[in-house]
Tab-separated table of C-alpha atoms and ligand atoms in Angstrom:
chain	number	residue	atom	x	y	z
A	1	MET	CA	-7.899	-1.021	-5.548
A	2	VAL	CA	-5.945	-4.166	-6.262
A	3	LEU	CA	-4.970	-5.170	-2.765
A	4	ASN	CA	-2.659	-7.981	-3.578
A	5	TYR	CA	-0.356	-6.671	-6.240
A	6	GLU	CA	0.086	-9.949	-7.980
A	7	ILE	CA	2.324	-9.875	-11.026
A	8	LYS	CA	1.207	-12.144	-13.833
A	9	THR	CA	3.844	-13.386	-16.217
A	10	GLU	CA	3.470	-14.561	-19.774
A	11	LYS	CA	6.801	-15.723	-21.142
A	12	VAL	CA	7.952	-15.677	-24.728
A	13	ASN	CA	7.757	-18.979	-26.586
A	14	LYS	CA	11.204	-18.537	-27.978
A	15	SER	CA	13.872	-16.174	-26.657
A	16	ARG	CA	15.607	-13.791	-29.111
A	17	LEU	CA	18.746	-14.018	-27.002
A	18	PRO	CA	20.682	-16.424	-29.264
A	19	GLU	CA	20.504	-13.856	-32.118
A	20	VAL	CA	22.260	-11.108	-30.145
A	21	ASP	CA	25.936	-10.282	-30.623
A	22	PHE	CA	26.876	-8.796	-27.258
A	23	THR	CA	30.209	-7.459	-28.450
A	24	ASN	CA	28.409	-5.153	-30.848
A	25	ILE	CA	25.154	-3.729	-29.453
A	26	PRO	CA	24.017	-0.276	-30.523
A	27	PHE	CA	22.895	1.751	-27.474
A	28	GLY	CA	19.154	1.654	-26.849
A	29	ARG	CA	18.108	-0.302	-29.923
A	30	VAL	CA	18.103	-3.881	-28.695
A	31	PHE	CA	15.350	-4.890	-26.280
A	32	THR	CA	15.066	-7.913	-24.031
A	33	ASP	CA	12.377	-10.571	-24.401
A	34	HIS	CA	9.933	-9.128	-21.861
A	35	MET	CA	8.372	-5.923	-20.600
A	36	LEU	CA	6.172	-4.981	-17.663
A	37	VAL	CA	2.887	-3.115	-17.994
A	38	SER	CA	0.507	-1.795	-15.360
A	39	ASP	CA	-2.486	0.421	-16.056
A	40	TYR	CA	-3.960	3.067	-13.798
A	41	ILE	CA	-7.645	3.396	-14.552
A	42	ASN	CA	-10.005	5.820	-12.817
A	43	GLY	CA	-7.975	6.107	-9.668
A	44	GLU	CA	-6.784	2.531	-9.307
A	45	TRP	CA	-3.746	0.552	-10.320
A	46	GLN	CA	-4.804	-2.587	-12.134
A	47	GLU	CA	-2.962	-5.886	-12.205
A	48	THR	CA	0.630	-5.899	-13.359
A	49	ASN	CA	1.655	-8.002	-16.324
A	50	ILE	CA	5.031	-9.128	-17.509
A	51	MET	CA	4.611	-10.036	-21.160
A	52	PRO	CA	6.604	-10.487	-24.348
A	53	PHE	CA	8.129	-7.164	-25.515
A	54	GLN	CA	5.623	-5.754	-27.977
A	55	GLU	CA	4.172	-2.611	-29.524
A	56	LEU	CA	1.477	-0.523	-27.861
A	57	ARG	CA	-1.907	0.258	-29.321
A	58	LEU	CA	-2.966	3.824	-28.582
A	59	SER	CA	-5.685	6.136	-29.844
A	60	PRO	CA	-4.326	9.065	-31.873
A	61	ALA	CA	-6.052	11.270	-29.277
A	62	THR	CA	-3.986	9.860	-26.399
A	63	THR	CA	-3.084	12.775	-24.137
A	64	VAL	CA	0.629	12.096	-23.866
A	65	LEU	CA	1.051	12.342	-27.629
A	66	HIS	CA	-0.163	15.932	-27.596
A	67	TYR	CA	0.787	17.483	-24.282
A	68	GLY	CA	3.692	15.391	-23.077
A	69	GLN	CA	2.404	14.322	-19.683
A	70	GLU	CA	5.001	11.633	-19.073
A	71	ILE	CA	7.887	10.763	-16.771
A	72	PHE	CA	10.708	8.256	-16.930
A	73	GLU	CA	13.639	6.742	-15.100
A	74	GLY	CA	16.902	5.117	-16.107
A	75	LEU	CA	18.895	2.643	-14.065
A	76	LYS	CA	21.186	-0.296	-14.644
A	77	ALA	CA	21.518	-3.943	-13.701
A	78	TYR	CA	24.808	-5.829	-13.571
A	79	ARG	CA	25.576	-9.488	-13.208
A	80	ASP	CA	27.849	-11.322	-10.830
A	81	ALA	CA	30.050	-14.295	-11.724
A	82	GLU	CA	27.162	-16.702	-11.106
A	83	GLY	CA	24.854	-14.813	-13.459
A	84	ASN	CA	22.684	-13.218	-10.716
A	85	ALA	CA	21.274	-9.780	-11.503
A	86	TYR	CA	22.016	-6.790	-9.254
A	87	LEU	CA	20.403	-3.358	-9.483
A	88	PHE	CA	22.389	-0.219	-8.653
A	89	ARG	CA	20.502	1.859	-6.026
A	90	PRO	CA	17.022	1.164	-7.471
A	91	HIS	CA	15.210	2.625	-4.445
A	92	GLU	CA	16.577	6.029	-5.424
A	93	ASN	CA	15.001	5.728	-8.854
A	94	PHE	CA	11.725	4.635	-7.301
A	95	ARG	CA	11.753	7.637	-4.983
A	96	ARG	CA	12.614	10.064	-7.782
A	97	PHE	CA	9.955	8.590	-10.053
A	98	ASN	CA	7.274	9.493	-7.540
A	99	ILE	CA	8.742	12.981	-7.113
A	100	SER	CA	8.546	13.463	-10.897
A	101	ALA	CA	5.002	12.031	-10.845
A	102	ASP	CA	3.949	14.591	-8.271
A	103	ARG	CA	5.361	17.482	-10.314
A	104	MET	CA	3.613	16.285	-13.473
A	105	VAL	CA	0.269	15.685	-11.664
A	106	MET	CA	0.472	11.940	-12.174
A	107	PRO	CA	-0.411	9.214	-9.657
A	108	GLN	CA	2.109	7.797	-7.218
A	109	ILE	CA	3.177	4.303	-8.076
A	110	PRO	CA	3.268	1.745	-5.263
A	111	LYS	CA	6.486	-0.004	-4.372
A	112	GLU	CA	4.803	-3.334	-5.085
A	113	ILE	CA	4.513	-2.429	-8.756
A	114	PHE	CA	7.704	-0.440	-9.327
A	115	MET	CA	10.200	-2.316	-7.172
A	116	ASP	CA	8.777	-5.821	-7.167
A	117	GLY	CA	7.962	-5.552	-10.859
A	118	LEU	CA	11.457	-4.309	-11.641
A	119	ARG	CA	13.027	-7.188	-9.745
A	120	GLU	CA	10.855	-9.780	-11.359
A	121	LEU	CA	11.379	-8.460	-14.873
A	122	VAL	CA	15.145	-8.195	-14.474
A	123	THR	CA	15.386	-11.631	-12.918
A	124	LEU	CA	13.416	-13.109	-15.797
A	125	ASP	CA	15.612	-11.384	-18.420
A	126	ARG	CA	18.917	-11.617	-16.527
A	127	GLY	CA	20.428	-13.687	-19.334
A	128	TRP	CA	20.396	-10.439	-21.356
A	129	ILE	CA	22.883	-8.672	-19.095
A	130	PRO	CA	26.062	-8.577	-21.197
A	131	ASP	CA	29.149	-9.999	-19.582
A	132	THR	CA	31.347	-7.702	-21.655
A	133	GLU	CA	33.648	-5.192	-19.874
A	134	GLY	CA	31.476	-2.236	-18.818
A	135	GLY	CA	28.337	-3.955	-20.148
A	136	SER	CA	25.031	-3.791	-18.294
A	137	LEU	CA	21.290	-3.860	-18.691
A	138	TYR	CA	19.821	-0.383	-19.066
A	139	ILE	CA	16.329	-0.305	-17.564
A	140	ARG	CA	13.695	2.201	-18.606
A	141	PRO	CA	10.623	2.573	-16.376
A	142	PHE	CA	8.179	5.216	-17.608
A	143	MET	CA	4.603	6.398	-17.247
A	144	ILE	CA	2.366	8.053	-19.841
A	145	ALA	CA	-1.020	9.791	-19.756
A	146	THR	CA	-3.438	7.609	-21.695
A	147	ASP	CA	-6.789	9.411	-21.696
A	148	ASP	CA	-8.381	9.312	-25.113
A	149	TYR	CA	-9.009	13.058	-25.021
A	150	VAL	CA	-7.573	16.146	-26.707
A	151	GLY	CA	-8.567	18.602	-23.983
A	152	ILE	CA	-5.938	19.965	-21.635
A	153	ARG	CA	-6.092	18.670	-18.085
A	154	PRO	CA	-4.258	15.975	-16.147
A	155	SER	CA	-5.234	12.580	-17.510
A	156	ASN	CA	-7.375	10.156	-15.498
A	157	ASN	CA	-5.674	7.094	-16.938
A	158	TYR	CA	-2.025	6.163	-17.129
A	159	LYS	CA	0.177	3.359	-18.293
A	160	PHE	CA	3.330	2.358	-16.442
A	161	ILE	CA	5.853	0.317	-18.401
A	162	ILE	CA	9.334	-1.063	-17.831
A	163	PHE	CA	11.525	-2.377	-20.610
A	164	CYS	CA	15.240	-3.154	-20.781
A	165	CYS	CA	18.138	-2.839	-23.221
A	166	PRO	CA	21.475	-4.611	-23.015
A	167	VAL	CA	24.197	-1.951	-23.400
A	168	ASN	CA	27.942	-1.683	-23.617
A	169	ALA	CA	29.989	1.163	-22.099
A	170	TYR	CA	28.351	4.403	-23.288
A	171	TYR	CA	30.865	7.120	-24.082
A	172	ALA	CA	34.118	5.330	-24.492
A	173	GLU	CA	35.816	8.476	-25.804
A	174	PRO	CA	36.096	11.761	-23.905
A	175	ILE	CA	33.507	14.283	-25.092
A	176	LYS	CA	33.517	17.960	-25.977
A	177	VAL	CA	30.777	20.164	-24.566
A	178	LYS	CA	29.734	23.703	-25.432
A	179	ILE	CA	28.674	26.249	-22.837
A	180	GLU	CA	25.185	27.300	-23.893
A	181	GLN	CA	24.480	30.966	-23.383
A	182	GLU	CA	21.591	31.491	-25.733
A	183	TYR	CA	19.078	28.667	-25.226
A	184	VAL	CA	17.690	27.341	-21.978
A	185	ARG	CA	16.931	23.904	-20.612
A	186	ALA	CA	15.135	24.784	-17.394
A	187	ALA	CA	14.051	27.948	-15.651
A	188	LYS	CA	13.294	28.602	-12.006
A	189	GLY	CA	9.816	27.321	-11.270
A	190	GLY	CA	9.887	25.054	-14.299
A	191	ILE	CA	10.226	21.285	-14.587
A	192	GLY	CA	14.016	20.981	-14.663
A	193	GLU	CA	14.041	18.761	-11.606
A	194	ALA	CA	11.469	16.313	-12.983
A	195	LYS	CA	12.644	13.471	-15.193
A	196	THR	CA	10.195	14.170	-17.972
A	197	GLY	CA	10.379	14.046	-21.737
A	198	GLY	CA	9.608	17.742	-22.155
A	199	ASN	CA	13.011	18.719	-20.786
A	200	TYR	CA	14.610	16.708	-23.556
A	201	ALA	CA	12.316	18.022	-26.264
A	202	ALA	CA	13.327	21.507	-25.139
A	203	SER	CA	17.015	20.628	-25.331
A	204	LEU	CA	17.213	19.170	-28.840
A	205	TYR	CA	17.553	22.421	-30.740
A	206	ALA	CA	20.524	23.697	-28.751
A	207	ALA	CA	22.114	20.248	-28.751
A	208	SER	CA	21.830	19.903	-32.524
A	209	ARG	CA	23.415	23.330	-33.023
A	210	ALA	CA	26.259	22.396	-30.707
A	211	GLN	CA	26.716	19.161	-32.647
A	212	LYS	CA	27.056	21.078	-35.893
A	213	ASP	CA	29.910	22.956	-34.255
A	214	GLY	CA	31.627	19.688	-33.299
A	215	TYR	CA	30.448	19.244	-29.702
A	216	GLN	CA	28.673	16.169	-28.351
A	217	GLN	CA	26.684	17.975	-25.698
A	218	VAL	CA	25.603	21.325	-24.382
A	219	LEU	CA	26.701	22.557	-20.962
A	220	TRP	CA	23.605	24.361	-19.734
A	221	THR	CA	23.627	27.617	-17.848
A	222	ASP	CA	20.839	29.195	-15.790
A	223	ALA	CA	17.908	30.780	-17.589
A	224	ALA	CA	18.007	34.177	-15.891
A	225	GLU	CA	21.636	35.211	-16.452
A	226	HIS	CA	23.366	32.438	-18.417
A	227	LYS	CA	25.995	32.789	-15.775
A	228	TRP	CA	25.698	29.723	-13.557
A	229	ILE	CA	26.511	26.241	-14.753
A	230	GLN	CA	23.751	23.684	-14.444
A	231	GLU	CA	24.316	20.276	-16.065
A	232	SER	CA	25.000	18.631	-19.399
A	233	GLY	CA	22.723	16.383	-21.462
A	234	THR	CA	21.860	13.454	-19.227
A	235	MET	CA	24.570	14.146	-16.699
A	236	ASN	CA	25.404	16.257	-13.691
A	237	VAL	CA	28.805	17.926	-13.954
A	238	PHE	CA	31.897	18.132	-11.773
A	239	PHE	CA	34.920	20.444	-12.006
A	240	VAL	CA	38.268	19.815	-10.388
A	241	ILE	CA	39.768	23.227	-9.703
A	242	GLY	CA	43.044	23.189	-7.793
A	243	ASP	CA	42.519	20.575	-5.091
A	244	LYS	CA	38.731	21.001	-4.901
A	245	VAL	CA	35.954	19.075	-6.601
A	246	ILE	CA	33.049	21.413	-7.318
A	247	THR	CA	29.550	20.578	-8.532
A	248	PRO	CA	26.498	22.826	-8.829
A	249	ASN	CA	24.182	22.548	-5.820
A	250	LEU	CA	20.644	21.216	-6.296
A	251	ASP	CA	18.736	24.420	-6.887
A	252	GLY	CA	15.467	22.997	-8.187
A	253	GLY	CA	16.516	23.463	-11.804
A	254	ILE	CA	18.839	20.508	-12.228
A	255	LEU	CA	18.132	16.813	-12.022
A	256	GLN	CA	19.021	15.137	-8.734
A	257	GLY	CA	21.249	12.445	-10.169
A	258	VAL	CA	21.799	9.148	-8.391
A	259	THR	CA	25.278	9.013	-9.910
A	260	ARG	CA	25.946	12.553	-8.671
A	261	ASP	CA	24.957	11.504	-5.186
A	262	SER	CA	27.125	8.367	-5.383
A	263	VAL	CA	30.122	10.361	-6.602
A	264	LEU	CA	29.761	12.893	-3.790
A	265	ARG	CA	29.505	10.113	-1.238
A	266	LEU	CA	32.636	8.373	-2.506
A	267	LEU	CA	34.609	11.619	-2.652
A	268	ARG	CA	33.472	12.777	0.770
A	269	ASP	CA	34.375	9.469	2.411
A	270	ASN	CA	37.806	9.427	0.779
A	271	GLU	CA	39.082	12.780	1.975
A	272	TYR	CA	38.517	14.707	-1.230
A	273	LYS	CA	37.586	18.352	-0.802
A	274	ILE	CA	34.131	18.767	-2.270
A	275	GLU	CA	31.976	21.820	-2.714
A	276	GLU	CA	28.314	21.792	-3.728
A	277	ARG	CA	27.584	25.365	-4.646
A	278	PRO	CA	26.792	27.662	-7.547
A	279	ILE	CA	29.671	27.689	-9.997
A	280	SER	CA	29.839	30.381	-12.644
A	281	VAL	CA	31.127	30.272	-16.208
A	282	ASP	CA	33.554	33.047	-15.220
A	283	GLU	CA	35.018	30.957	-12.424
A	284	VAL	CA	35.652	28.058	-14.810
A	285	VAL	CA	37.221	30.324	-17.436
A	286	GLU	CA	39.438	32.031	-14.877
A	287	ALA	CA	40.529	28.710	-13.408
A	288	TYR	CA	41.349	27.511	-16.908
A	289	HIS	CA	43.532	30.529	-17.675
A	290	ALA	CA	45.233	30.218	-14.291
A	291	GLY	CA	46.091	26.581	-15.080
A	292	GLU	CA	43.897	25.418	-12.180
A	293	LEU	CA	41.173	23.626	-14.155
A	294	LYS	CA	42.381	20.044	-13.897
A	295	GLU	CA	39.409	17.830	-14.751
A	296	VAL	CA	35.823	18.142	-15.898
A	297	PHE	CA	33.481	15.201	-16.011
A	298	GLY	CA	29.836	14.275	-16.221
A	299	ALA	CA	28.060	11.800	-13.933
A	300	GLY	CA	24.955	9.912	-14.983
A	301	THR	CA	23.610	6.375	-15.189
A	302	ALA	CA	24.186	5.929	-18.914
A	303	ALA	CA	27.835	6.997	-19.042
A	304	VAL	CA	28.589	6.691	-15.288
A	305	ILE	CA	31.685	8.960	-15.517
A	306	ALA	CA	32.076	10.817	-18.829
A	307	TYR	CA	35.366	12.607	-19.347
A	308	ILE	CA	35.021	16.073	-20.816
A	309	SER	CA	38.171	16.833	-22.756
A	310	ALA	CA	37.241	20.306	-23.988
A	311	ILE	CA	34.700	23.007	-23.211
A	312	GLY	CA	33.641	25.425	-25.900
A	313	HIS	CA	33.128	28.970	-24.669
A	314	LEU	CA	32.343	31.849	-27.025
A	315	GLU	CA	34.729	31.263	-29.934
A	316	ASP	CA	37.318	29.284	-28.006
A	317	ASP	CA	37.838	25.811	-26.651
A	318	MET	CA	39.197	25.281	-23.189
A	319	VAL	CA	41.231	22.136	-23.663
A	320	LEU	CA	41.789	20.003	-20.578
A	321	PRO	CA	45.006	18.069	-19.844
A	322	PRO	CA	45.152	14.472	-21.160
A	323	VAL	CA	42.667	12.287	-19.289
A	324	GLU	CA	45.339	9.756	-18.315
A	325	GLU	CA	46.553	12.377	-15.838
A	326	TRP	CA	43.177	12.876	-14.184
A	327	GLU	CA	43.313	11.685	-10.637
A	328	VAL	CA	39.741	12.218	-9.448
A	329	ALA	CA	37.776	11.021	-12.477
A	330	ASN	CA	40.015	7.994	-12.966
A	331	TRP	CA	39.694	7.029	-9.321
A	332	LEU	CA	35.904	7.439	-9.458
A	333	GLN	CA	35.650	5.479	-12.668
A	334	LYS	CA	37.694	2.636	-11.239
A	335	THR	CA	35.807	2.648	-7.942
A	336	MET	CA	32.329	2.786	-9.492
A	337	ARG	CA	33.215	0.036	-11.949
A	338	GLY	CA	34.730	-2.012	-9.157
A	339	ILE	CA	31.591	-1.752	-7.023
A	340	LYS	CA	29.489	-2.823	-9.985
A	341	ASN	CA	31.631	-5.801	-10.881
A	342	PHE	CA	32.128	-6.835	-7.245
A	343	THR	CA	35.899	-6.240	-7.130
A	344	VAL	CA	35.552	-3.219	-4.784
A	345	PRO	CA	33.630	-3.833	-1.516
A	346	ASP	CA	30.103	-2.392	-1.657
A	347	LYS	CA	30.332	-0.538	1.664
A	348	TYR	CA	27.109	1.368	1.143
A	349	GLY	CA	24.897	-1.522	0.063
A	350	TRP	CA	24.285	0.071	-3.322
A	351	MET	CA	24.068	-3.206	-5.221
A	352	ILE	CA	20.645	-4.770	-4.643
A	353	LYS	CA	20.053	-8.355	-5.714
A	354	ALA	CA	17.117	-8.439	-8.121
B	401	PLP	C1	18.754	11.224	-15.552
B	401	PLP	C2	19.421	12.534	-15.645
B	401	PLP	C3	20.645	12.801	-14.997
B	401	PLP	C4	21.463	11.759	-14.282
B	401	PLP	O1	20.805	11.120	-13.241
B	401	PLP	P1	21.301	9.671	-12.782
B	401	PLP	O2	20.335	9.308	-11.707
B	401	PLP	O3	22.671	9.815	-12.274
B	401	PLP	O4	21.222	8.804	-13.973
B	401	PLP	C5	21.163	14.079	-15.077
B	401	PLP	N1	20.519	15.045	-15.757
B	401	PLP	C6	19.360	14.820	-16.387
B	401	PLP	C7	18.723	15.932	-17.128
B	401	PLP	C8	18.770	13.568	-16.358
B	401	PLP	O5	17.624	13.354	-17.012
């Protein structure tokens, strides 16, 4: 066991920062100068290294490449006027990472590696946080099974890595989603609640079919009946029906989003009527035909609040009113942005200095 979790840093000789045009960054394709790596070997976390961003060398037999034993996180850093880096609720990502690790039979990661490493890496690369409107640093911690072995069992060795991408606002335009009633993302007893690559591998087929039909995302329903709404892509979903804001309750099949939790907190503390409960496709369709479906939006780290302008159901689209009229989503968007750019007081202490 490494008792003092010292983090060793090897800096780049020459930063790539001057080559980057921050007004025009494709999402997830530009990486900062450094990354963090820590290996877990035979039951022990080894020393943690921050090093120049680089490729990995892996045996073709590496377990993760065959059986997908891996987990990940996604969170963002923002900068203040002085150029200091702040992380949005990083302890929640740390907590969820270890919950995912448990479900995927992977080792727990100590705070000293995840949190301290995250802070050090982001502080080192803080110059990469765009100062464009809605810009931020997207941070990707992940862990992979690295045994050099093609048998099926939990790996003995793992690699934990964090790297970062400067990003601009994600979905600028409202999106169209399609209610999926044929394919399934997660079933009861499955891994829907873990943030693991397999859930995404399982979703690609349905998502690509929806895209052919002109939708950006699938709106998942439950595996047993295709009746209950779950979530969409990388986001939890909210429906404004009449004067209520409704979101599916955490039933073990959907991801426990940090953004979802933040949205519920803001709504609850500002006298909105919220309901966390099962919500059926039928209820949404009926509300739509009754003129009661006012707003639908997704909540997730990448997009923060993503406006859903239309929902495809069977052969029809339910088209929502123009987003300019949306009270709840617009208020949330403004408030979340304000907290992150320090113009709205951070009452909850969500912004953590790196
Ligand atoms: C990450 C993720 C979310 C959103 O979680 P946040 O913590 O808000 O980013 C929602 N659904 C799925 C499937 C996810 O992987």
